[in-house]
């Protein structure tokens, strides 16, 4: 089953408002063409906001295909949110890979983090969003994780607006507390992961001063993107 | 600290046999050059067989640098081995990515598996070995996982020479037993993961008939390479 993304449309609301005809975006319309769908064919839609919908193809057009909603299925919210604040890697394909895999496995927000040792200076969030959309569709998820604009680690550390459990992981043989043993169930969680050169001592101290709990992700020495994915898997495993 | 690989040399044996001068391979000698090491510099070596060694650079040469062993450190064996029998993906970079990440996280053997629905017909094991060596060095491991020659799933299923716990994971909403709940501790484990088109019903039946336990890897629908890595992470987490 192929999943189509109705960007900018709240399927649940549209359906209940009686607006049952939807024009797909250019990208998705192109997909309809490529899949050789015909009027009358059934398709599955997601709005990336947590809702699936069944629909029937009304009109096939390479730029503006039209579908007609037949039913909607609002997915239940998970009782926890996973925020991963991860320094972009020098090689951007490693970061894109992380975004793809985290979306597949389950993440709610990815925050690119500028750190003292960051070697990269710019990041195209729109490219990461495309990766996230493709991974959402591929793994048949109803919710598109948020890829935030990059923030400095200090801005992230000073954000007191959230009520979540906060962890920081870096390469340090003296940290023996494994994330799996302290990760709470059914609670929002943020994990910070540093760049290739890791967090600076100043950053680690600032995080610990603000209550972030230092955690280990296992005995292996992991690259940035692998550590971030390991944290994502551990939190999902604990909650599943 | 940079780690050098002494392919084909058993460091523990060499050291104890008194043969303390070693000529590095061309690839590793090139690395010595690139790192601008000089005679007298300390380096860390691994034989990929479970032994680290400290050494001092004796001679820098772009093809045959010589080092002198000063101490060896045989790492303890883990009480479990992880075998992942995974169908190669259509896009080989996804499989190479899996090899890299599995080596980082910890795996003992990767067996490329030809299945009924495999879309790929050839595989260059030597390329995968290069990826594995790079990941071993990067993650400072003493042991190089074995990348086996590809085998048919039937050959794998009919191999009765091992005494391990055996699991098979595929996309099936009716399998509710999570690997994390049935994965034994301190025991050798094999997990089978199918290709993009997944295992055929015939293959699943054959595996179950031979005692493989069907397991789920979580609620998400994962790609081949992600499922294989998830299995690898779960087994390591259970054992750590």
XYZ file of C-alpha atoms in Angstrom:
480
model
C 0.000 0.000 0.000
C 1.394 3.374 -1.024
C 0.856 6.312 1.311
C 0.254 9.849 -0.007
C 1.002 12.971 1.998
C -1.541 15.794 1.979
C 0.768 18.569 3.092
C -1.003 21.492 4.742
C -4.332 19.695 4.982
C -5.866 18.531 8.241
C -7.644 15.402 7.023
C -9.762 14.926 10.117
C -11.075 18.465 9.965
C -11.550 18.448 6.194
C -13.555 15.254 6.304
C -15.793 16.473 9.080
C -16.260 19.804 7.345
C -17.642 17.959 4.349
C -14.783 19.027 2.053
C -14.175 15.641 0.654
C -12.360 16.539 -2.573
C -8.656 17.192 -2.195
C -6.081 18.307 -4.722
C -2.723 16.669 -4.088
C 0.536 18.606 -4.242
C 2.709 18.519 -7.348
C 5.091 15.992 -5.794
C 2.301 13.678 -4.726
C 0.439 14.135 -8.018
C 3.592 13.065 -9.816
C 3.590 9.960 -7.627
C 0.003 9.207 -8.615
C 1.165 9.304 -12.242
C 4.225 7.140 -11.599
C 2.143 4.558 -9.735
C -0.148 4.488 -12.811
C -3.212 4.970 -10.660
C -6.532 5.456 -12.431
C -9.768 7.172 -11.422
C -11.602 4.873 -9.042
C -8.415 3.414 -7.488
C -8.220 3.424 -3.696
C -5.360 5.264 -1.967
C -4.247 5.832 1.588
C -3.486 9.393 2.715
C -1.790 10.916 5.713
C -1.767 14.551 6.755
C 1.379 14.123 8.830
C -0.690 15.380 11.747
C -1.736 11.976 13.030
C -4.581 11.131 10.682
C -4.901 8.504 7.962
C -7.645 8.658 5.363
C -8.976 6.329 2.736
C -9.657 8.017 -0.559
C -10.589 7.272 -4.137
C -8.763 8.792 -7.093
C -11.076 11.194 -8.939
C -8.740 12.741 -11.450
C -5.178 11.909 -12.446
C -3.064 14.927 -13.392
C 0.727 15.199 -13.262
C 0.525 18.403 -11.193
C -2.860 18.378 -9.500
C -4.459 14.986 -9.054
C -7.750 15.002 -7.165
C -8.874 12.417 -4.626
C -12.150 12.028 -2.766
C -12.022 11.168 0.948
C -14.142 8.204 1.969
C -13.132 7.733 5.608
C -10.682 9.117 8.146
C -8.893 7.402 10.976
C -7.388 9.667 13.632
C -4.532 7.778 15.280
C -4.249 7.838 19.079
C -1.489 10.081 20.473
C 1.476 8.335 22.059
C 1.780 9.111 25.784
C 5.386 10.296 25.323
C 7.298 12.501 22.931
C 10.898 11.925 21.856
C 12.974 15.044 21.198
C 16.472 14.430 19.865
C 18.764 17.471 19.913
C 21.669 16.362 17.753
C 24.634 18.270 16.386
C 24.740 18.098 12.574
C 27.566 15.915 11.318
C 30.349 17.196 9.069
C 29.193 14.846 6.318
C 25.554 15.807 5.866
C 24.556 12.433 4.417
C 25.204 10.927 7.853
C 22.718 13.373 9.374
C 20.157 12.717 6.659
C 20.571 9.031 7.286
C 19.903 9.622 10.981
C 16.753 11.617 10.169
C 15.464 8.836 7.913
C 16.099 6.096 10.453
C 14.790 8.055 13.444
C 11.535 8.763 11.585
C 11.208 5.079 10.694
C 11.777 3.980 14.258
C 9.779 6.791 15.846
C 10.748 10.317 16.867
C 8.681 13.452 17.471
C 11.151 16.270 17.058
C 14.711 16.588 15.785
C 16.566 19.719 16.827
C 19.860 20.378 15.000
C 22.238 21.676 17.630
C 25.135 24.089 17.076
C 27.898 23.230 19.540
C 31.350 24.521 20.455
C 32.951 21.775 18.366
C 30.567 21.896 15.410
C 32.494 21.805 12.140
C 29.474 22.562 9.975
C 28.007 26.036 9.818
C 24.890 25.731 7.710
C 22.100 23.242 7.408
C 19.265 22.968 4.913
C 16.261 22.089 7.027
C 14.091 21.820 3.903
C 16.245 18.910 2.691
C 15.906 17.152 6.036
C 12.137 17.691 5.871
C 12.033 15.949 2.506
C 13.926 13.005 3.982
C 11.472 12.929 6.889
C 8.423 12.986 4.588
C 9.818 10.123 2.497
C 10.557 8.083 5.627
C 7.085 8.782 7.059
C 5.452 7.565 3.860
C 7.756 4.557 3.557
C 7.116 3.430 7.129
C 3.370 4.151 6.888
C 3.237 6.615 9.745
C 0.439 9.160 10.246
C 2.587 11.767 11.933
C 5.434 13.768 10.457
C 8.108 14.560 13.034
C 9.090 18.182 13.371
C 12.538 19.136 12.081
C 13.286 22.351 13.940
C 15.486 25.186 12.788
C 18.974 24.730 14.267
C 19.559 26.258 17.688
C 22.686 26.857 19.738
C 23.193 24.448 22.598
C 22.919 27.372 25.004
C 19.467 28.287 23.681
C 18.430 24.636 24.029
C 19.804 24.381 27.570
C 18.099 27.599 28.631
C 14.676 26.597 27.309
C 12.665 26.118 30.483
C 9.288 25.911 28.742
C 9.193 22.110 28.653
C 8.444 19.599 31.349
C 10.444 16.614 30.146
C 13.136 14.200 31.285
C 16.460 15.466 29.946
C 19.588 13.494 29.169
C 22.972 14.186 27.669
C 25.189 11.487 26.140
C 28.822 11.878 25.223
C 31.906 9.678 25.010
C 33.021 9.236 28.585
C 34.054 5.972 30.207
C 33.187 7.342 33.639
C 29.446 7.628 32.912
C 28.022 4.230 33.772
C 24.333 5.049 33.983
C 22.773 3.476 30.904
C 19.883 5.382 29.355
C 17.835 2.164 29.451
C 17.935 2.117 33.253
C 16.869 5.739 33.820
C 14.585 6.413 30.857
C 11.083 6.992 32.241
C 7.990 5.428 30.659
C 5.183 7.574 29.213
C 7.012 10.834 29.717
C 8.441 13.327 27.241
C 12.160 12.921 26.786
C 14.966 15.034 25.353
C 18.418 13.634 24.612
C 21.384 15.772 23.572
C 24.050 14.298 21.277
C 27.191 16.222 20.337
C 29.169 16.602 17.097
C 32.196 14.576 15.937
C 34.454 16.424 18.392
C 31.847 15.787 21.088
C 30.556 18.301 23.630
C 33.089 20.664 25.177
C 33.648 20.401 28.944
C 31.873 23.783 29.227
C 28.791 22.389 27.471
C 28.713 19.230 29.585
C 28.993 21.299 32.752
C 26.275 23.717 31.638
C 23.934 20.817 30.854
C 24.596 19.050 34.142
C 24.132 22.358 36.013
C 20.692 22.633 34.411
C 19.701 19.140 35.506
C 20.441 17.118 32.391
C 21.348 13.568 33.396
C 24.573 12.164 31.862
C 23.882 8.758 30.336
C 25.751 6.021 28.542
C 24.302 4.412 25.407
C 26.284 1.209 25.821
C 29.839 -0.027 25.734
C 30.540 0.846 22.122
C 32.042 4.102 20.981
C 29.421 5.420 18.586
C 29.479 8.079 15.906
C 27.158 11.068 16.365
C 24.428 9.730 14.095
C 24.644 6.205 15.530
C 24.467 7.491 19.109
C 21.393 9.567 18.237
C 19.707 6.575 16.655
C 20.657 4.328 19.581
C 19.004 6.804 21.979
C 15.902 6.820 19.776
C 15.726 3.018 19.744
C 16.264 2.722 23.488
C 13.470 5.179 24.327
C 11.073 3.423 21.957
C 12.012 0.011 23.345
C 11.419 1.143 26.909
C 8.011 2.534 25.971
C 6.767 -0.243 23.695
C 43.619 7.920 19.204
C 43.899 6.332 15.755
C 43.671 2.558 15.507
C 45.693 0.584 12.944
C 44.655 -2.821 11.652
C 47.323 -5.504 11.334
C 45.511 -7.741 8.879
C 46.649 -11.354 8.953
C 48.743 -10.939 12.099
C 47.838 -12.447 15.439
C 49.214 -9.755 17.754
C 49.033 -11.822 20.899
C 50.978 -14.673 19.344
C 53.481 -12.414 17.602
C 54.256 -10.563 20.792
C 54.754 -13.718 22.792
C 56.881 -15.234 20.036
C 59.195 -12.276 20.356
C 58.544 -11.021 16.859
C 58.064 -7.456 17.842
C 58.642 -5.740 14.508
C 55.649 -5.637 12.224
C 55.292 -4.309 8.708
C 51.910 -2.701 8.158
C 49.843 -3.323 5.028
C 49.863 -0.813 2.158
C 46.541 0.679 3.229
C 47.617 1.105 6.831
C 51.061 2.369 5.812
C 49.341 5.024 3.716
C 47.394 5.974 6.841
C 50.628 6.334 8.797
C 51.800 8.774 6.121
C 48.502 10.696 6.079
C 48.537 11.009 9.865
C 52.086 12.432 9.533
C 53.384 10.037 12.135
C 57.116 10.001 12.759
C 59.517 7.336 14.080
C 59.091 7.161 17.837
C 55.355 8.045 17.787
C 53.041 5.729 19.712
C 50.220 3.950 17.904
C 47.438 1.563 18.832
C 47.002 -1.620 16.811
C 44.304 -4.247 16.523
C 44.517 -7.608 14.814
C 40.753 -7.851 14.415
C 41.025 -11.102 16.371
C 40.359 -9.588 19.781
C 43.753 -8.145 20.666
C 44.937 -4.555 20.994
C 48.627 -3.676 21.054
C 50.642 -0.607 21.826
C 53.433 0.017 19.378
C 56.018 2.574 18.426
C 56.610 3.681 14.845
C 60.036 2.492 13.657
C 59.973 3.418 10.026
C 57.517 5.479 7.975
C 57.070 4.291 4.395
C 54.050 4.868 2.134
C 53.748 1.158 1.405
C 55.477 -0.659 4.243
C 55.718 1.223 7.501
C 57.257 -0.701 10.373
C 56.120 -0.604 13.991
C 57.564 -2.202 17.101
C 55.159 -3.829 19.577
C 55.577 -2.740 23.179
C 52.614 -4.412 24.863
C 49.552 -6.450 23.984
C 46.143 -6.513 25.565
C 43.963 -9.519 24.747
C 40.331 -8.473 25.217
C 37.979 -10.816 27.061
C 35.537 -12.732 24.854
C 31.883 -11.736 25.110
C 29.712 -14.568 26.451
C 27.380 -14.328 23.423
C 27.725 -14.045 19.682
C 25.362 -12.128 17.428
C 24.805 -13.564 13.960
C 22.645 -11.492 11.633
C 21.501 -13.249 8.473
C 20.165 -10.409 6.357
C 19.023 -10.307 2.743
C 21.058 -7.775 0.739
C 19.032 -4.707 -0.186
C 18.389 -3.621 -3.774
C 20.329 -0.424 -3.125
C 23.690 -1.692 -1.914
C 24.529 1.504 -0.020
C 21.724 0.640 2.404
C 23.399 -2.706 3.099
C 26.816 -1.109 3.494
C 25.272 1.355 5.894
C 23.851 -1.547 7.895
C 27.262 -3.261 8.004
C 28.920 -0.066 9.255
C 26.346 0.545 11.970
C 26.143 -3.091 13.098
C 29.927 -3.211 13.491
C 29.857 0.036 15.501
C 27.131 -1.251 17.791
C 28.467 -4.782 18.029
C 27.936 -7.839 15.836
C 29.941 -11.036 15.360
C 28.863 -12.319 11.986
C 26.840 -10.960 9.088
C 25.501 -13.510 6.644
C 24.087 -12.115 3.386
C 21.004 -14.173 2.645
C 19.574 -14.965 -0.794
C 15.801 -15.217 -0.494
C 12.832 -15.975 -2.762
C 12.125 -12.249 -3.096
C 15.717 -11.028 -3.398
C 16.020 -8.501 -6.218
C 19.800 -8.410 -6.137
C 21.851 -11.251 -7.574
C 25.439 -10.418 -6.732
C 27.258 -9.004 -3.771
C 30.844 -7.898 -3.342
C 31.822 -9.256 0.054
C 35.247 -7.592 -0.233
C 33.558 -4.179 -0.299
C 31.539 -5.021 2.795
C 34.736 -6.186 4.504
C 36.317 -2.804 3.834
C 33.311 -1.097 5.402
C 33.587 -3.413 8.408
C 37.320 -2.729 8.857
C 36.741 1.041 8.721
C 33.914 0.783 11.274
C 36.015 -1.428 13.563
C 38.857 1.101 13.509
C 36.504 4.065 13.916
C 34.738 2.538 16.912
C 38.011 1.285 18.452
C 37.062 -2.370 18.534
C 39.556 -5.223 18.805
C 37.516 -7.736 16.880
C 36.547 -7.661 13.223
C 33.149 -9.239 12.601
C 33.026 -11.936 9.966
C 31.242 -11.052 6.733
C 30.332 -14.429 5.294
C 29.893 -15.325 1.664
C 26.180 -15.105 0.772
C 24.132 -18.248 1.331
C 20.635 -19.257 0.295
C 18.070 -19.112 3.042
C 17.595 -22.866 2.683
C 21.281 -23.505 3.358
C 21.070 -21.242 6.397
C 17.922 -22.943 7.690
C 19.409 -26.384 7.217
C 22.641 -25.614 9.069
C 22.329 -27.680 12.211
C 25.944 -27.225 13.315
C 25.204 -24.358 15.690
C 23.691 -24.334 19.155
C 22.109 -20.887 19.229
C 18.777 -19.180 19.813
C 17.203 -18.532 16.416
C 14.705 -15.867 15.469
C 13.025 -14.661 12.309
C 11.517 -11.187 11.921
C 9.250 -10.054 9.110
C 6.418 -7.576 8.626
C 3.410 -9.237 10.202
C 0.936 -7.557 12.525
C 0.001 -10.916 14.027
C 3.434 -11.546 15.560
C 3.297 -9.872 18.946
C 6.283 -11.456 20.647
C 8.895 -8.715 20.858
C 12.510 -9.834 20.466
C 13.339 -7.967 23.688
C 11.087 -10.284 25.703
C 12.440 -13.578 24.337
C 16.080 -12.767 23.627
C 18.206 -14.871 25.991
C 21.193 -13.431 27.870
C 24.717 -14.781 27.350
C 23.741 -17.107 24.556
C 24.580 -17.092 20.848
C 21.797 -15.643 18.744
C 20.872 -15.698 15.061
C 18.243 -13.391 13.587
C 16.967 -13.659 10.016
C 15.818 -10.519 8.189
C 14.311 -10.647 4.694
C 14.654 -8.460 1.588
C 12.448 -5.527 0.511
C 9.710 -7.921 -0.613
C 10.094 -9.717 2.730
C 10.255 -13.470 3.276
C 7.914 -15.623 1.193
C 5.275 -17.638 3.065
C 7.305 -20.736 2.110
C 10.409 -19.317 3.787
C 8.562 -18.295 6.946
C 7.012 -21.758 7.198
C 10.355 -23.485 6.634
C 11.978 -21.374 9.344
C 9.186 -21.964 11.844
C 9.243 -25.699 11.056
C 12.944 -25.704 11.957
C 12.315 -24.002 15.283
C 13.026 -20.355 14.450
C 10.936 -18.133 16.705
C 8.930 -15.395 14.933
C 9.556 -12.060 16.620
C 8.458 -8.464 16.309
C 11.015 -5.644 16.438
C 8.470 -3.047 17.550
C 5.419 -1.266 16.248
C 7.107 0.495 13.364
C 7.307 -0.874 9.872
C 11.039 -0.973 9.230
C 13.122 -1.272 6.097
C 15.386 -4.319 5.792
C 18.532 -2.529 6.955
C 16.743 -0.748 9.801
C 15.153 -3.970 11.027
C 18.543 -5.691 11.007
C 20.096 -2.860 12.982
C 17.172 -2.783 15.420
C 17.699 -6.503 16.089
C 21.406 -5.868 16.653
C 20.685 -3.039 19.108
C 18.072 -5.028 21.008
C 20.372 -8.032 21.511
C 23.209 -5.794 22.686
C 20.898 -3.894 25.050
C 19.605 -7.101 26.590
C 23.163 -8.336 27.130
C 24.797 -5.126 28.332
